[in-house]
Tab-separated table of C-alpha atoms in Angstrom:
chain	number	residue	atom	x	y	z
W	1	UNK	CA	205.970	-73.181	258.270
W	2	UNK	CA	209.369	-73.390	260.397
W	3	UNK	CA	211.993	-70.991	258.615
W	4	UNK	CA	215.309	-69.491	259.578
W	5	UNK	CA	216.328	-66.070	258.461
W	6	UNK	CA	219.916	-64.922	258.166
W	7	UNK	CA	219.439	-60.984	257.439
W	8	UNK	CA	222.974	-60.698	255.921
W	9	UNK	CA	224.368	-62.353	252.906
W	10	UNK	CA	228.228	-61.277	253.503
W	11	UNK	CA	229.886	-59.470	256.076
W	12	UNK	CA	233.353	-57.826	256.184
W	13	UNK	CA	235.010	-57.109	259.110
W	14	UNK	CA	238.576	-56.031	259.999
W	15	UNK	CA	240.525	-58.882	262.381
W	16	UNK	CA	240.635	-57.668	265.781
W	17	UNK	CA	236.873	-56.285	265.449
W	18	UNK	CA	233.724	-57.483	266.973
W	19	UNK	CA	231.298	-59.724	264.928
W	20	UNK	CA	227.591	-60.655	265.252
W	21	UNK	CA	225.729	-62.455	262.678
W	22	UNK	CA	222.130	-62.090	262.940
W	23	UNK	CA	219.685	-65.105	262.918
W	24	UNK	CA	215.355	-65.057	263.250
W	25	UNK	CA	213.269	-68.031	263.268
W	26	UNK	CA	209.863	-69.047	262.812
W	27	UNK	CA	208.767	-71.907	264.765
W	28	UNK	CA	205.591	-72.435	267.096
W	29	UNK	CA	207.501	-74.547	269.673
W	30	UNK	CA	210.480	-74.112	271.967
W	31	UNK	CA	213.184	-74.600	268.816
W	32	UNK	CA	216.549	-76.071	269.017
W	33	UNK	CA	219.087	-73.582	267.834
W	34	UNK	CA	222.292	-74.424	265.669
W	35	UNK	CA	224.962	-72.493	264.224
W	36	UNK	CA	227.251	-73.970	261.782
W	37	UNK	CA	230.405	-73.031	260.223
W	38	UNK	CA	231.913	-74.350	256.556
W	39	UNK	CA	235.146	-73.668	254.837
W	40	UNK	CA	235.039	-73.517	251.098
W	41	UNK	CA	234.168	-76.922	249.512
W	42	UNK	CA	234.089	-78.636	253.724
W	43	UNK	CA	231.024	-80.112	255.821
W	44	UNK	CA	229.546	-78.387	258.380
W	45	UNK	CA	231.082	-78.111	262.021
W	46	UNK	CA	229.082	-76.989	264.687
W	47	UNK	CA	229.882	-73.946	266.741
W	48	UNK	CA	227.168	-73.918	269.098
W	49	UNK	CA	223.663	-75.426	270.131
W	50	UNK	CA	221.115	-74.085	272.043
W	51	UNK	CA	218.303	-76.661	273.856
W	52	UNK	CA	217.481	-75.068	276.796
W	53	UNK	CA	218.385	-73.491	279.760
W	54	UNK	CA	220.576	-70.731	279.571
W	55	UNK	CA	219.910	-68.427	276.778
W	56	UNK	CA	223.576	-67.662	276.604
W	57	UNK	CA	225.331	-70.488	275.021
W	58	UNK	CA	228.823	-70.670	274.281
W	59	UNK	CA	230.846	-72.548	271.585
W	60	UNK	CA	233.866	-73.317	270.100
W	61	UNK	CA	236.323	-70.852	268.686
W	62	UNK	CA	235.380	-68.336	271.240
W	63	UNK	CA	231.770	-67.846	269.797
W	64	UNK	CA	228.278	-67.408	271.579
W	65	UNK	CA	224.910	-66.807	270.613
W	66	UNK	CA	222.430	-65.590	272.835
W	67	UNK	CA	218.578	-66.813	272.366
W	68	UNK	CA	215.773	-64.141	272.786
W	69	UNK	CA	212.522	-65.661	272.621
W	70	UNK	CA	210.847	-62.333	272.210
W	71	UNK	CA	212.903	-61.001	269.155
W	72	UNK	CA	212.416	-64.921	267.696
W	73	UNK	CA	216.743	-64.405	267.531
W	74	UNK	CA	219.671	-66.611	267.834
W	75	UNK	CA	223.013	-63.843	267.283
W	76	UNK	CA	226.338	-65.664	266.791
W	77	UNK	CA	228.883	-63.234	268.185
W	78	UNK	CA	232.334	-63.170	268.424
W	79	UNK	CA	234.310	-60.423	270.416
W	80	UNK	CA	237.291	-60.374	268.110
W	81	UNK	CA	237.546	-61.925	265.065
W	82	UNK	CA	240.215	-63.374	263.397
W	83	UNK	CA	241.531	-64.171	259.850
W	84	UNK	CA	240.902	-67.431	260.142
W	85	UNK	CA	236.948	-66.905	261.165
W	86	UNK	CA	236.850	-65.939	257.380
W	87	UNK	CA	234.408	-68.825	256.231
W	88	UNK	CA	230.450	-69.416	255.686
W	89	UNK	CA	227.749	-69.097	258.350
W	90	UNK	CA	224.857	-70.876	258.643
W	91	UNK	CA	221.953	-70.510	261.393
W	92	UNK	CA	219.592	-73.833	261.773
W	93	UNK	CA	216.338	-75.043	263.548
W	94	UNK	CA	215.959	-78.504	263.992
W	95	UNK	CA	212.031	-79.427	263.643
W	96	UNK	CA	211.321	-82.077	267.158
W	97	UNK	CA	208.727	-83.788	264.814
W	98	UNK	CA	211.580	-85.588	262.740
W	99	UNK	CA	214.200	-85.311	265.582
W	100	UNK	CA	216.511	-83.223	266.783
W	101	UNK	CA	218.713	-83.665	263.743
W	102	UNK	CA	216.405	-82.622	260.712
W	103	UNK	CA	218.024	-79.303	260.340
W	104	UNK	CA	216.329	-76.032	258.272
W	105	UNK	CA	219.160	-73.710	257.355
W	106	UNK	CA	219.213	-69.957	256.770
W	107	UNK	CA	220.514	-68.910	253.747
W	108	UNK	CA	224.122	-67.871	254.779
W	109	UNK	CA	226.191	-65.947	255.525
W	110	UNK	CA	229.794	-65.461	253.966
W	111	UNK	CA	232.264	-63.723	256.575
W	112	UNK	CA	235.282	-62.039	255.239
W	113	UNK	CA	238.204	-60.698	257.179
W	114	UNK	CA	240.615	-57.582	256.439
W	115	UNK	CA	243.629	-58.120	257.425
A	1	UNK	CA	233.424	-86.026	268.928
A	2	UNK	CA	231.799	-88.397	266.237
A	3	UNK	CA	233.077	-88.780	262.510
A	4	UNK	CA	231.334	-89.038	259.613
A	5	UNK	CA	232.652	-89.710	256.280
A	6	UNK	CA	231.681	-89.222	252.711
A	7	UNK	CA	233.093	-90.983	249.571
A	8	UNK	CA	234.072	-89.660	247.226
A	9	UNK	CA	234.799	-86.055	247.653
A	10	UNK	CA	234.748	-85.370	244.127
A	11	UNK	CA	233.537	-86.559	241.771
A	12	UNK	CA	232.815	-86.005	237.514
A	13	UNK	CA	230.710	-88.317	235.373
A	14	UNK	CA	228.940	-88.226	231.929
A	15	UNK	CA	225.936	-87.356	231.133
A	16	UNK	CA	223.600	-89.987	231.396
A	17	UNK	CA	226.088	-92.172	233.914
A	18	UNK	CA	224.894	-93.214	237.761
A	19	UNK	CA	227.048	-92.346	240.377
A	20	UNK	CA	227.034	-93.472	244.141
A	21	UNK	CA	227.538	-91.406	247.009
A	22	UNK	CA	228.696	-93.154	250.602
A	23	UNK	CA	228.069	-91.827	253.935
A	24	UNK	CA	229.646	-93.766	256.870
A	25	UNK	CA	229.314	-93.059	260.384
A	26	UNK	CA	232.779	-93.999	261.580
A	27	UNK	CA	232.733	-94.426	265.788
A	28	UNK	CA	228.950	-94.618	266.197
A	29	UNK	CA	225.980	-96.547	264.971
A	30	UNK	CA	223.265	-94.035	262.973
A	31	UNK	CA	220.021	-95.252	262.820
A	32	UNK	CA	218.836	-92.539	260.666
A	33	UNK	CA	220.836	-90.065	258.473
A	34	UNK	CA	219.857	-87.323	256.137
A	35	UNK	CA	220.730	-86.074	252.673
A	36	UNK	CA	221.378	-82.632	251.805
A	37	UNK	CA	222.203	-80.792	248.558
A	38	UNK	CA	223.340	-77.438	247.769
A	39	UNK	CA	224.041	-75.010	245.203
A	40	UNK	CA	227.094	-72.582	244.566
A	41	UNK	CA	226.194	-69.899	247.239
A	42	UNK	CA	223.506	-70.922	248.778
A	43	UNK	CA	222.273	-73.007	251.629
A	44	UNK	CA	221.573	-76.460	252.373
A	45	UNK	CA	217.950	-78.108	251.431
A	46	UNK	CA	216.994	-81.414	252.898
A	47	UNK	CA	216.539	-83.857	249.649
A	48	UNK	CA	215.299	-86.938	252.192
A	49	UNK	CA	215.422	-88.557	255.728
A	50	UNK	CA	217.631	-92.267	255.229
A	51	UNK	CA	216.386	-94.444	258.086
A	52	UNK	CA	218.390	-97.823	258.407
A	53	UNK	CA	215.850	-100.904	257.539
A	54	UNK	CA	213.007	-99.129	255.625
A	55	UNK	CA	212.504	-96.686	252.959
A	56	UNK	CA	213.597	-92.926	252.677
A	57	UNK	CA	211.791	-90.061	253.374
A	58	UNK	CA	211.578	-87.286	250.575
A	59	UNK	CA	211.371	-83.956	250.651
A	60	UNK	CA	208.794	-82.316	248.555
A	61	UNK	CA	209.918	-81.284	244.994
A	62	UNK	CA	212.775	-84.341	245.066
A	63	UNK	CA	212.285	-87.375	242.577
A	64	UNK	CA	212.922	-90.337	244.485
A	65	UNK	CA	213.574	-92.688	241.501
A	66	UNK	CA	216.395	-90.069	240.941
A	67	UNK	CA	217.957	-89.917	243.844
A	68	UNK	CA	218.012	-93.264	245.208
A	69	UNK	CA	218.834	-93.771	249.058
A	70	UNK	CA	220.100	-97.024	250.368
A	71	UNK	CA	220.370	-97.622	254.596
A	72	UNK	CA	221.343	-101.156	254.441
A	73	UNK	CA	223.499	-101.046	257.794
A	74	UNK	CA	223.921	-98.836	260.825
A	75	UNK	CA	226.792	-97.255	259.419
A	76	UNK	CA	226.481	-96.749	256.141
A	77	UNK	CA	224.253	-94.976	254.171
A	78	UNK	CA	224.171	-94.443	249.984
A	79	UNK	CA	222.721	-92.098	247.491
A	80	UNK	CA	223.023	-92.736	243.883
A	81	UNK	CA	222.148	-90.320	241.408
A	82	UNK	CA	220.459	-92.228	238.930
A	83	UNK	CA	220.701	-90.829	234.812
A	84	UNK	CA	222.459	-87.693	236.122
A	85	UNK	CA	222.409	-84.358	233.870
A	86	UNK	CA	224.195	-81.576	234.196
A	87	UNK	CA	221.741	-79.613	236.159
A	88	UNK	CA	222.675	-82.417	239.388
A	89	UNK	CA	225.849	-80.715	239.555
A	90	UNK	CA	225.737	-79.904	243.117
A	91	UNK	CA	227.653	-80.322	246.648
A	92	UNK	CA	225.898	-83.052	248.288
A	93	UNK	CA	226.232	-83.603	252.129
A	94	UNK	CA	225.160	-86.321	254.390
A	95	UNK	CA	224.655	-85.945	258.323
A	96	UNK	CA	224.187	-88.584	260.846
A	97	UNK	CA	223.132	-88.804	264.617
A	98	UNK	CA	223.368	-91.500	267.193
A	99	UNK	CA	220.680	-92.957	268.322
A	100	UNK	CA	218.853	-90.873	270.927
A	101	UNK	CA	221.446	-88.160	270.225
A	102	UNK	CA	219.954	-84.690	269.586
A	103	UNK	CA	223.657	-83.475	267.655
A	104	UNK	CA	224.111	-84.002	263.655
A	105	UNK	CA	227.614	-84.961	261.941
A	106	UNK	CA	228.010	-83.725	258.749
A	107	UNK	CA	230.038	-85.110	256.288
A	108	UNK	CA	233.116	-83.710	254.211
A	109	UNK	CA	230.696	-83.289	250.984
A	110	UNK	CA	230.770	-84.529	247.989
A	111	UNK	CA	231.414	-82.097	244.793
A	112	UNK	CA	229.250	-83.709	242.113
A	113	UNK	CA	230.163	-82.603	238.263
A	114	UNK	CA	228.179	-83.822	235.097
A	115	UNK	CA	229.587	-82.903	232.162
């Protein structure tokens, strides 16, 4: 069954310091690759998408993530993170048999940022 | 980039009560959207696939006569919790795509008390 695994529950980093966030997957096709971000008590805004193509994929906010089909990983990274990155992570596969849009999520993860 | 809007964003009702949840795509029409719920600290799980003209599609483990999904127009989709107990207390999020699009909108959320 397709799954998404998001190693890390919370993360704290210092602002000014380099993130990654660390995403697997389990799917037997060529998956489609979000990574979403949500503020306490918001919806979901998307910060990337990966399709095809180039593996490195870049997104808003100054993120990428980089898709390695061998490792079955989709990293969000960030090269210096700031206090307003502070929010809740979330990597997602979208399963081609109901569309591109019926999204499995990981499990989370909560970013927090020392000032 | 597309809008999609949820009413209400909170909301508190009695035991027992029904309450209605709307999901609008704004600037585009959605020919399917999708209904997701999830708990304090945790991730998102699909409830059910709304497709405009024809009956939902549930996930496993969700009680359709519970969680009623209406997809009367191209733009609007509903889900009313039906006899709700305390134990639906949930944030519940819609997302919609356009047709042929391979993106998903999410909504605000809705904050769902019983009490």
């Amino acid at each position: 069954a397709q799954s998404v695994t998001q190693p890390d529950i919370h993360i704290t980093v210092s602002e000014g310091a380099s993130l990654e966030l660390r995403c697997n997957y389990s799917y037997g096709a060529t998956p489609y690759l979000f990574w979403y971000v949500q503020s306490p008590g918001q919806g979901l805004q998307l910060l990337l998408k990966y399709f095809s193509g180039d593996t490195l994929v870049q997104g808003i906010k100054g993120f990428e993530a980089e898709f390695k089909r061998s490792q079955s990983s989709f990293n969000l990274r960030k090269p210096s993170v700031h206090w307003s990155d502070a929010a809740e992570y979330f990597c997602a596969v979208a399963l081609t048999s109901g569309g591109y849009n019926k999204l499995i999520f990981g499990a989370g993860t909560r970013l927090a940022v020392h000032p | 980039g597309a809008v999609v809007s949820q009413h209400p964003s909170r909301v508190i009702c009695k035991s027992g009560t029904s309450v209605k949840i709307e999901c609008r795509s704004l600037d585009f029409q959605a020919t399917t959207m999708f209904w997701y719920r999830q708990f304090p600290k945790q991730s998102l799980m699909l409830m059910a696939t709304s497709n405009e003209g024809s009956k939902a599609t549930y996930e496993q483990g969700v009680e359709k006569d519970k969680f009623l999904i209406n997809h009367a127009s191209l733009t609007l989709s509903t889900l009313t919790v039906t006899s709700a107990h305390p134990e639906d207390s949930s944030f519940y999020i819609c997302s919609a795509s356009q047709t042929g699009g391979s993106e998903a909108f999410f909504g605000q959320g809705t904050r769902l008390t019983v009490v």
